[in-house]
């Protein structure tokens, strides 16, 4: 059987080059690499801008046209025989303050490896293929998360995003304009462009695939997520001279509210609700001054959105009850996303792609699972038929320097992606 008798998706899958993929993962991880093996490459920092230039050079070396949009999303385009709407793959290249080498980066580099594999196989697809590196998926420096993908799908969101402020008082708009100036050599592309379909390959960041010793996961959807900011105000005063009954202690108020949130999470443990109070700002943050301002963030998630509705009702009453003086407590919801369900036809394609790759490698067949983490795919699902592929995370660990996936599983994930992207690009 000569190579052209082999179906395009299978040829694409069979041309994935393991060492090339693993080398690019190591190379990208050097941008913001840490001594503990993790990566610190928060969105639109100088390190992130440098990593973006690396990706542009990699893409151009593969013969891609590069474009960027108003939210500094980067698109690497491999032309097809037609000018039909492209097949989109990719993920994000920004990381948590202490992140790993794979969260997001793996999906971007996997997309570039798919293009390299198609080049090696001499395959020309009907549709163009575009690999994207979305801006600010993590939402850690500037909230909310997934700004780039959500603004691409609905550009009216960008104005408000530009007003988001980081811990140093820098606005997202300022950082964005600097990033766009750094890519003045890159053509601009419009937002909300039609896409034929979207596929995102990502690490699971949880324990399910590893527990089942399964290398590939067909993602059903993504659980709902909400982020809030709770700001408590009090009166700065001396820690030693101020009697307890004459204090307006912002930390005491914040602690009282936080305790109620954790109690709720404990009562709701059977619903798999997940609560994280991840960022605290205490002012003046002095050991012997009663705080007059304490702000903390609330990240709450659940597969059942009605649980989040009940949580929100409780949160509203807990903050209302804590008000000891006008303006003492302010509650803001700054990120809200309902559950995402990927369409059957995309899940079936992902299943086929994962099944062939696993069988060829003599590994267990894929399983279906719901993502505990959010991803840019949750917004693309509003824009075009979208699906996701997962590979296992060692120990289920992520958002941690020790985040890791077995190399053979990383390669298998890209083989499945190559099959699925090639199939979509030829339809
Ligand atoms: O927070 C999340 O779920 C994603 O990893 N940024
Ligand atoms: Mn991610
Ligand atoms: Mn992440």
Short mmCIF file of C-alpha atoms and ligand atoms in Angstrom, two decimals:
data_model
loop_
_atom_site.label_atom_id
_atom_site.label_comp_id
_atom_site.label_asym_id
_atom_site.label_seq_id
_atom_site.Cartn_x
_atom_site.Cartn_y
_atom_site.Cartn_z
CA UNK A 1 0.00 0.00 0.00
CA UNK A 2 1.75 3.23 -0.99
CA UNK A 3 1.57 6.20 1.34
CA UNK A 4 -1.19 7.86 -0.64
CA UNK A 5 -3.48 4.86 -0.06
CA UNK A 6 -3.19 5.53 3.65
CA UNK A 7 -5.95 7.90 4.85
CA UNK A 8 -4.70 11.43 5.53
CA UNK A 9 -5.53 11.39 9.28
CA UNK A 10 -3.51 8.21 9.74
CA UNK A 11 -0.55 9.59 7.77
CA UNK A 12 -0.63 12.77 9.82
CA UNK A 13 -0.68 10.77 13.04
CA UNK A 14 2.15 8.53 11.90
CA UNK A 15 4.44 11.49 11.09
CA UNK A 16 4.43 13.01 14.57
CA UNK A 17 8.06 13.28 15.65
CA UNK A 18 8.55 12.54 19.37
CA UNK A 19 11.97 14.09 19.88
CA UNK A 20 11.04 17.27 17.96
CA UNK A 21 7.97 17.70 20.17
CA UNK A 22 9.83 17.08 23.43
CA UNK A 23 12.63 19.44 22.37
CA UNK A 24 10.19 22.31 21.78
CA UNK A 25 8.56 21.70 25.18
CA UNK A 26 11.99 22.00 26.80
CA UNK A 27 12.85 25.09 24.73
CA UNK A 28 9.64 26.97 25.57
CA UNK A 29 9.98 26.05 29.26
CA UNK A 30 13.26 27.98 29.34
CA UNK A 31 11.27 31.22 29.08
CA UNK A 32 10.63 31.82 32.76
CA UNK A 33 12.24 28.55 33.80
CA UNK A 34 12.72 28.17 37.57
CA UNK A 35 15.39 26.32 39.57
CA UNK A 36 12.70 23.96 40.90
CA UNK A 37 11.86 22.85 37.35
CA UNK A 38 8.70 24.95 37.14
CA UNK A 39 7.94 27.93 34.93
CA UNK A 40 6.96 31.50 35.83
CA UNK A 41 5.69 33.21 32.67
CA UNK A 42 2.70 35.31 33.59
CA UNK A 43 0.72 36.88 30.80
CA UNK A 44 2.23 39.84 28.91
CA UNK A 45 5.29 40.07 31.12
CA UNK A 46 8.57 40.61 29.25
CA UNK A 47 9.26 36.89 29.62
CA UNK A 48 5.91 36.10 28.01
CA UNK A 49 6.65 38.55 25.17
CA UNK A 50 9.99 36.83 24.60
CA UNK A 51 8.32 33.42 24.50
CA UNK A 52 5.82 34.74 21.97
CA UNK A 53 8.68 35.77 19.70
CA UNK A 54 10.08 32.24 19.99
CA UNK A 55 6.71 30.80 18.92
CA UNK A 56 6.48 33.23 15.98
CA UNK A 57 9.94 32.15 14.80
CA UNK A 58 9.06 28.46 15.18
CA UNK A 59 5.86 28.95 13.20
CA UNK A 60 7.55 30.93 10.42
CA UNK A 61 10.21 28.22 10.14
CA UNK A 62 7.36 25.77 9.48
CA UNK A 63 6.11 27.96 6.64
CA UNK A 64 3.18 29.43 8.56
CA UNK A 65 1.70 32.89 8.09
CA UNK A 66 1.49 34.64 11.47
CA UNK A 67 -1.20 37.07 12.59
CA UNK A 68 -2.34 38.67 15.83
CA UNK A 69 -5.60 40.32 16.90
CA UNK A 70 -6.60 43.17 19.22
CA UNK A 71 -6.19 40.95 22.27
CA UNK A 72 -2.68 39.88 21.18
CA UNK A 73 -3.85 36.35 20.46
CA UNK A 74 -1.26 34.80 18.10
CA UNK A 75 -2.39 32.71 15.11
CA UNK A 76 -0.04 30.47 13.09
CA UNK A 77 -1.72 29.57 9.76
CA UNK A 78 -0.87 26.66 7.43
CA UNK A 79 -2.63 27.30 4.11
CA UNK A 80 -5.01 24.75 2.64
CA UNK A 81 -6.12 24.10 -0.93
CA UNK A 82 -9.11 26.36 -0.29
CA UNK A 83 -9.77 29.53 1.68
CA UNK A 84 -12.57 27.93 3.69
CA UNK A 85 -12.78 28.72 7.43
CA UNK A 86 -9.77 27.08 9.10
CA UNK A 87 -9.55 24.30 11.63
CA UNK A 88 -8.24 25.82 14.86
CA UNK A 89 -6.07 24.12 17.46
CA UNK A 90 -3.74 25.41 20.18
CA UNK A 91 -4.05 26.63 23.76
CA UNK A 92 -2.32 29.28 25.91
CA UNK A 93 1.36 29.97 26.61
CA UNK A 94 0.99 32.02 29.78
CA UNK A 95 1.47 30.31 33.15
CA UNK A 96 0.59 30.63 36.79
CA UNK A 97 3.07 32.55 39.01
CA UNK A 98 4.51 29.13 39.87
CA UNK A 99 3.43 26.93 37.01
CA UNK A 100 4.65 23.91 35.10
CA UNK A 101 6.11 23.30 31.65
CA UNK A 102 2.90 21.85 30.19
CA UNK A 103 -0.28 23.70 31.27
CA UNK A 104 -1.25 25.45 28.03
CA UNK A 105 2.21 25.35 26.44
CA UNK A 106 1.75 21.69 25.53
CA UNK A 107 -1.35 22.44 23.45
CA UNK A 108 0.34 25.27 21.54
CA UNK A 109 3.45 23.22 20.78
CA UNK A 110 1.31 20.19 19.90
CA UNK A 111 -0.40 22.31 17.25
CA UNK A 112 2.96 23.30 15.78
CA UNK A 113 4.05 19.64 15.83
CA UNK A 114 0.89 18.70 13.89
CA UNK A 115 1.89 21.25 11.24
CA UNK A 116 5.43 19.85 11.15
CA UNK A 117 4.02 16.32 10.78
CA UNK A 118 1.75 17.40 7.90
CA UNK A 119 4.76 19.05 6.24
CA UNK A 120 6.84 15.88 6.65
CA UNK A 121 4.01 13.75 5.27
CA UNK A 122 3.61 16.08 2.26
CA UNK A 123 -0.08 16.45 3.05
CA UNK A 124 -2.03 19.40 1.64
CA UNK A 125 -5.36 19.73 3.41
CA UNK A 126 -8.55 21.18 1.95
CA UNK A 127 -8.91 23.74 4.75
CA UNK A 128 -6.24 25.94 6.30
CA UNK A 129 -5.14 24.97 9.80
CA UNK A 130 -4.44 27.61 12.44
CA UNK A 131 -2.57 27.11 15.70
CA UNK A 132 -3.42 29.71 18.34
CA UNK A 133 -1.64 30.94 21.46
CA UNK A 134 -4.42 32.66 23.45
CA UNK A 135 -3.64 35.64 25.66
CA UNK A 136 -4.15 35.45 29.44
CA UNK A 137 -5.89 32.13 29.91
CA UNK A 138 -4.74 31.86 33.53
CA UNK A 139 -6.36 35.06 34.78
CA UNK A 140 -3.85 35.17 37.63
CA UNK A 141 -2.14 38.49 36.83
CA UNK A 142 -5.25 40.08 35.28
CA UNK A 143 -8.71 38.69 36.09
CA UNK A 144 -10.81 37.12 34.72
CA UNK A 145 -9.30 34.07 33.05
CA UNK A 146 -9.44 33.15 29.35
CA UNK A 147 -9.52 36.81 28.29
CA UNK A 148 -8.01 36.19 24.84
CA UNK A 149 -10.37 33.44 23.74
CA UNK A 150 -13.45 35.11 25.22
CA UNK A 151 -12.62 38.43 23.56
CA UNK A 152 -11.95 36.67 20.25
CA UNK A 153 -15.44 35.12 20.39
CA UNK A 154 -17.12 38.33 21.61
CA UNK A 155 -14.97 41.44 21.00
CA UNK A 156 -17.35 43.62 23.06
CA UNK A 157 -15.71 42.08 26.16
CA UNK A 158 -12.32 43.63 25.40
CA UNK A 159 -13.07 47.17 26.63
CA UNK A 160 -13.79 45.96 30.15
CA UNK A 161 -10.82 43.56 30.11
CA UNK A 162 -8.51 46.45 29.23
CA UNK A 163 -9.48 48.07 32.56
CA UNK A 164 -8.37 45.05 34.63
CA UNK A 165 -5.50 45.96 36.98
CA UNK A 166 -2.65 43.73 38.20
CA UNK A 167 -1.05 43.75 41.66
CA UNK A 168 1.32 46.55 40.61
CA UNK A 169 -1.48 48.78 39.32
CA UNK A 170 -0.72 48.11 35.65
CA UNK A 171 -3.81 47.78 33.44
CA UNK A 172 -4.33 44.92 31.00
CA UNK A 173 -4.77 47.58 28.30
CA UNK A 174 -1.31 49.01 28.97
CA UNK A 175 0.29 45.57 28.93
CA UNK A 176 -1.68 44.68 25.80
CA UNK A 177 -0.55 47.79 23.89
CA UNK A 178 3.05 46.95 24.79
CA UNK A 179 2.60 43.40 23.49
CA UNK A 180 1.04 44.64 20.24
CA UNK A 181 3.88 47.13 19.77
CA UNK A 182 6.34 44.24 20.21
CA UNK A 183 4.69 42.40 17.30
CA UNK A 184 4.40 45.35 14.91
CA UNK A 185 5.94 43.06 12.26
CA UNK A 186 2.97 40.69 12.55
CA UNK A 187 -0.15 41.33 10.46
CA UNK A 188 -3.41 42.01 12.30
CA UNK A 189 -6.35 39.65 11.92
CA UNK A 190 -9.95 40.43 12.86
CA UNK A 191 -11.54 38.94 15.95
CA UNK A 192 -14.53 36.57 15.82
CA UNK A 193 -13.37 35.17 12.47
CA UNK A 194 -15.30 32.07 11.34
CA UNK A 195 -13.63 28.81 12.35
CA UNK A 196 -14.69 25.40 10.99
CA UNK A 197 -13.93 23.64 14.27
CA UNK A 198 -11.61 23.85 17.26
CA UNK A 199 -9.63 21.17 19.08
CA UNK A 200 -7.59 21.78 22.24
CA UNK A 201 -5.08 19.27 23.60
CA UNK A 202 -4.30 19.78 27.29
CA UNK A 203 -2.97 17.97 30.35
CA UNK A 204 -5.78 16.76 32.64
CA UNK A 205 -4.36 18.51 35.69
CA UNK A 206 -6.23 16.00 37.84
CA UNK A 207 -5.93 12.33 38.97
CA UNK A 208 -8.50 10.47 36.82
CA UNK A 209 -6.52 9.23 33.79
CA UNK A 210 -3.51 8.25 35.87
CA UNK A 211 -5.71 6.29 38.33
CA UNK A 212 -7.15 4.28 35.41
CA UNK A 213 -3.71 3.94 33.75
CA UNK A 214 -5.29 5.37 30.59
CA UNK A 215 -3.10 7.62 28.41
CA UNK A 216 -5.83 9.56 26.55
CA UNK A 217 -9.09 11.18 27.64
CA UNK A 218 -12.10 12.25 25.55
CA UNK A 219 -13.33 15.41 27.26
CA UNK A 220 -17.14 15.61 27.62
CA UNK A 221 -17.15 19.20 28.81
CA UNK A 222 -15.95 21.67 31.46
CA UNK A 223 -17.47 22.33 34.89
CA UNK A 224 -18.89 25.75 35.82
CA UNK A 225 -16.70 28.31 37.52
CA UNK A 226 -17.20 31.63 39.36
CA UNK A 227 -14.67 34.08 40.77
CA UNK A 228 -15.48 36.74 43.39
CA UNK A 229 -13.57 39.47 45.17
CA UNK A 230 -14.50 40.13 48.84
CA UNK A 231 -13.18 43.40 50.24
CA UNK A 232 -13.45 44.05 54.01
CA UNK A 233 -12.74 47.46 55.48
CA UNK A 234 -11.97 48.43 59.06
CA UNK A 235 -9.93 51.00 61.02
CA UNK A 236 -6.15 50.87 61.28
CA UNK A 237 -5.17 50.91 64.98
CA UNK A 238 -2.53 49.79 67.45
CA UNK A 239 -2.42 46.04 68.13
CA UNK A 240 -1.40 46.52 71.76
CA UNK A 241 -3.42 49.46 72.96
CA UNK A 242 -6.79 48.87 71.28
CA UNK A 243 -9.22 46.81 73.41
CA UNK A 244 -10.90 43.96 71.52
CA UNK A 245 -14.37 45.55 71.93
CA UNK A 246 -13.20 48.81 70.38
CA UNK A 247 -11.76 47.45 67.16
CA UNK A 248 -12.96 47.52 63.57
CA UNK A 249 -10.69 44.70 62.43
CA UNK A 250 -10.93 44.00 58.67
CA UNK A 251 -9.23 40.63 59.15
CA UNK A 252 -11.74 39.51 61.76
CA UNK A 253 -14.54 40.31 59.29
CA UNK A 254 -12.79 38.52 56.42
CA UNK A 255 -12.02 35.49 58.57
CA UNK A 256 -15.65 35.27 59.71
CA UNK A 257 -16.87 35.27 56.10
CA UNK A 258 -14.20 32.80 54.98
CA UNK A 259 -15.16 30.37 57.74
CA UNK A 260 -18.75 30.31 56.49
CA UNK A 261 -17.59 29.58 52.93
CA UNK A 262 -15.47 26.63 54.05
CA UNK A 263 -18.35 25.29 56.19
CA UNK A 264 -20.62 25.44 53.14
CA UNK A 265 -18.03 23.55 51.07
CA UNK A 266 -17.83 20.90 53.78
CA UNK A 267 -21.62 20.49 53.89
CA UNK A 268 -21.68 20.22 50.08
CA UNK A 269 -18.74 17.79 49.81
CA UNK A 270 -20.95 15.19 48.05
CA UNK A 271 -21.54 17.61 45.15
CA UNK A 272 -17.79 17.80 44.38
CA UNK A 273 -17.94 21.57 44.91
CA UNK A 274 -14.41 23.04 44.93
CA UNK A 275 -13.57 26.21 46.85
CA UNK A 276 -10.27 28.12 46.82
CA UNK A 277 -9.52 31.42 48.59
CA UNK A 278 -6.27 31.85 46.71
CA UNK A 279 -5.22 35.47 46.93
CA UNK A 280 -5.25 37.70 50.02
CA UNK A 281 -4.25 41.36 50.22
CA UNK A 282 -3.86 42.70 53.76
CA UNK A 283 -3.20 46.38 54.43
CA UNK A 284 -1.08 47.73 55.94
CA UNK A 285 0.18 44.13 56.40
CA UNK A 286 2.04 44.89 59.62
CA UNK A 287 2.40 42.49 62.53
CA UNK A 288 1.33 45.10 65.09
CA UNK A 289 -1.31 47.15 63.28
CA UNK A 290 -4.95 46.10 63.05
CA UNK A 291 -5.68 45.74 59.31
CA UNK A 292 -8.01 48.31 57.83
CA UNK A 293 -8.38 46.55 54.47
CA UNK A 294 -8.45 42.83 53.65
CA UNK A 295 -9.36 41.61 50.18
CA UNK A 296 -9.55 37.95 49.20
CA UNK A 297 -10.57 36.07 46.06
CA UNK A 298 -13.06 33.20 45.86
CA UNK A 299 -12.72 30.53 43.14
CA UNK A 300 -15.68 28.15 43.30
CA UNK A 301 -16.51 25.38 40.83
CA UNK A 302 -18.95 22.54 40.41
CA UNK A 303 -20.32 20.30 37.65
CA UNK A 304 -23.79 21.17 38.95
CA UNK A 305 -24.36 24.89 38.46
CA UNK A 306 -27.32 24.93 40.87
CA UNK A 307 -24.81 24.28 43.67
CA UNK A 308 -22.98 27.46 42.67
CA UNK A 309 -26.30 29.32 42.76
CA UNK A 310 -26.81 28.15 46.35
CA UNK A 311 -23.23 29.08 47.18
CA UNK A 312 -23.79 32.56 45.78
CA UNK A 313 -26.95 33.02 47.86
CA UNK A 314 -25.01 32.02 50.99
CA UNK A 315 -22.07 34.30 50.04
CA UNK A 316 -24.39 37.26 49.56
CA UNK A 317 -26.01 36.75 52.97
CA UNK A 318 -22.65 36.14 54.70
CA UNK A 319 -21.23 39.40 53.36
CA UNK A 320 -24.44 41.34 54.07
CA UNK A 321 -24.50 40.06 57.67
CA UNK A 322 -20.84 41.00 58.16
CA UNK A 323 -21.45 44.68 57.42
CA UNK A 324 -20.57 46.49 60.65
CA UNK A 325 -20.42 49.95 59.08
CA UNK A 326 -21.35 51.45 55.66
CA UNK A 327 -18.94 50.16 52.99
CA UNK A 328 -17.40 47.69 55.42
CA UNK A 329 -17.75 44.78 52.99
CA UNK A 330 -17.87 44.84 49.17
CA UNK A 331 -18.56 41.74 47.04
CA UNK A 332 -17.83 41.59 43.30
CA UNK A 333 -18.25 38.66 40.91
CA UNK A 334 -15.65 39.10 38.16
CA UNK A 335 -15.76 35.75 36.35
CA UNK A 336 -18.77 33.55 35.70
CA UNK A 337 -18.95 30.64 33.26
CA UNK A 338 -21.71 28.04 32.96
CA UNK A 339 -20.83 24.39 32.31
CA UNK A 340 -19.59 23.60 28.78
CA UNK A 341 -20.78 20.50 26.89
CA UNK A 342 -18.86 19.52 23.72
CA UNK A 343 -20.95 18.30 20.75
CA UNK A 344 -21.34 14.60 20.04
CA UNK A 345 -19.70 14.77 16.59
CA UNK A 346 -16.54 16.26 18.11
CA UNK A 347 -16.44 13.72 20.93
CA UNK A 348 -16.85 10.89 18.39
CA UNK A 349 -13.96 12.20 16.29
CA UNK A 350 -11.77 12.60 19.38
CA UNK A 351 -12.72 9.07 20.46
CA UNK A 352 -11.67 7.67 17.03
CA UNK A 353 -8.41 9.59 17.06
CA UNK A 354 -7.55 8.55 20.62
CA UNK A 355 -8.59 4.96 20.01
CA UNK A 356 -6.29 4.52 17.00
CA UNK A 357 -3.33 6.17 18.69
CA UNK A 358 -3.79 4.08 21.86
CA UNK A 359 -4.25 0.82 19.92
CA UNK A 360 -1.13 1.46 17.82
CA UNK A 361 0.84 2.03 21.01
CA UNK A 362 -0.57 -1.06 22.70
CA UNK A 363 -2.12 1.09 25.44
CA UNK A 364 -5.55 1.06 27.14
CA UNK A 365 -8.42 2.59 25.22
CA UNK A 366 -9.50 6.18 26.02
CA UNK A 367 -12.09 7.08 28.65
CA UNK A 368 -14.48 10.04 28.76
CA UNK A 369 -14.23 12.62 31.53
CA UNK A 370 -15.28 16.16 32.48
CA UNK A 371 -12.64 18.83 32.97
CA UNK A 372 -12.24 20.27 36.47
CA UNK A 373 -10.07 23.05 35.05
CA UNK A 374 -11.44 25.64 32.66
CA UNK A 375 -9.87 26.09 29.21
CA UNK A 376 -10.11 28.43 26.24
CA UNK A 377 -12.16 25.71 24.56
CA UNK A 378 -15.08 26.69 26.82
CA UNK A 379 -15.45 29.95 24.86
CA UNK A 380 -14.64 28.46 21.44
CA UNK A 381 -17.54 26.07 22.07
CA UNK A 382 -19.79 29.16 21.68
CA UNK A 383 -18.13 29.90 18.31
CA UNK A 384 -17.69 26.60 16.44
CA UNK A 385 -17.84 22.81 16.99
CA UNK A 386 -15.20 22.25 19.68
CA UNK A 387 -13.58 19.30 21.41
CA UNK A 388 -10.71 18.50 23.79
CA UNK A 389 -8.19 15.72 24.31
CA UNK A 390 -6.50 15.07 27.68
CA UNK A 391 -3.30 13.34 28.65
CA UNK A 392 -2.56 12.29 32.25
CA UNK A 393 -0.88 14.47 34.89
CA UNK A 394 1.54 12.69 37.19
CA UNK A 395 0.02 12.60 40.68
CA UNK A 396 -2.83 14.71 39.30
CA UNK A 397 -0.65 17.72 40.07
CA UNK A 398 -0.76 21.05 38.18
CA UNK A 399 -0.38 24.78 38.94
CA UNK A 400 2.76 23.49 40.64
CA UNK A 401 6.43 23.38 39.58
CA UNK A 402 6.38 19.59 39.67
CA UNK A 403 3.63 19.32 36.99
CA UNK A 404 4.64 16.46 34.65
CA UNK A 405 3.35 13.93 32.11
CA UNK A 406 5.14 10.81 30.83
CA UNK A 407 6.86 11.65 27.50
CA UNK A 408 5.18 8.72 25.75
CA UNK A 409 1.79 10.08 26.82
CA UNK A 410 2.69 13.56 25.54
CA UNK A 411 3.53 12.04 22.15
CA UNK A 412 0.37 9.94 22.10
CA UNK A 413 -1.73 13.04 22.73
CA UNK A 414 -0.19 14.81 19.76
CA UNK A 415 -0.72 11.76 17.56
CA UNK A 416 -4.42 11.79 18.44
CA UNK A 417 -4.56 15.54 17.80
CA UNK A 418 -2.84 15.15 14.42
CA UNK A 419 -5.39 12.52 13.36
CA UNK A 420 -8.38 14.64 14.43
CA UNK A 421 -7.09 17.96 13.01
CA UNK A 422 -6.22 16.33 9.68
CA UNK A 423 -9.65 14.70 9.49
CA UNK A 424 -11.38 18.03 10.16
CA UNK A 425 -9.15 19.92 7.72
CA UNK A 426 -10.05 17.51 4.95
CA UNK A 427 -13.78 17.76 5.44
O1 LIG B 1 -7.95 27.80 36.57
C1 LIG B 1 -8.07 27.02 35.64
O2 LIG B 1 -8.93 26.14 35.62
C2 LIG B 1 -7.10 27.08 34.47
O3 LIG B 1 -6.09 26.17 34.71
N1 LIG B 1 -6.55 28.36 34.28
MN1 LIG B 2 -4.44 25.60 30.98
MN1 LIG B 3 -3.88 26.71 34.33
#
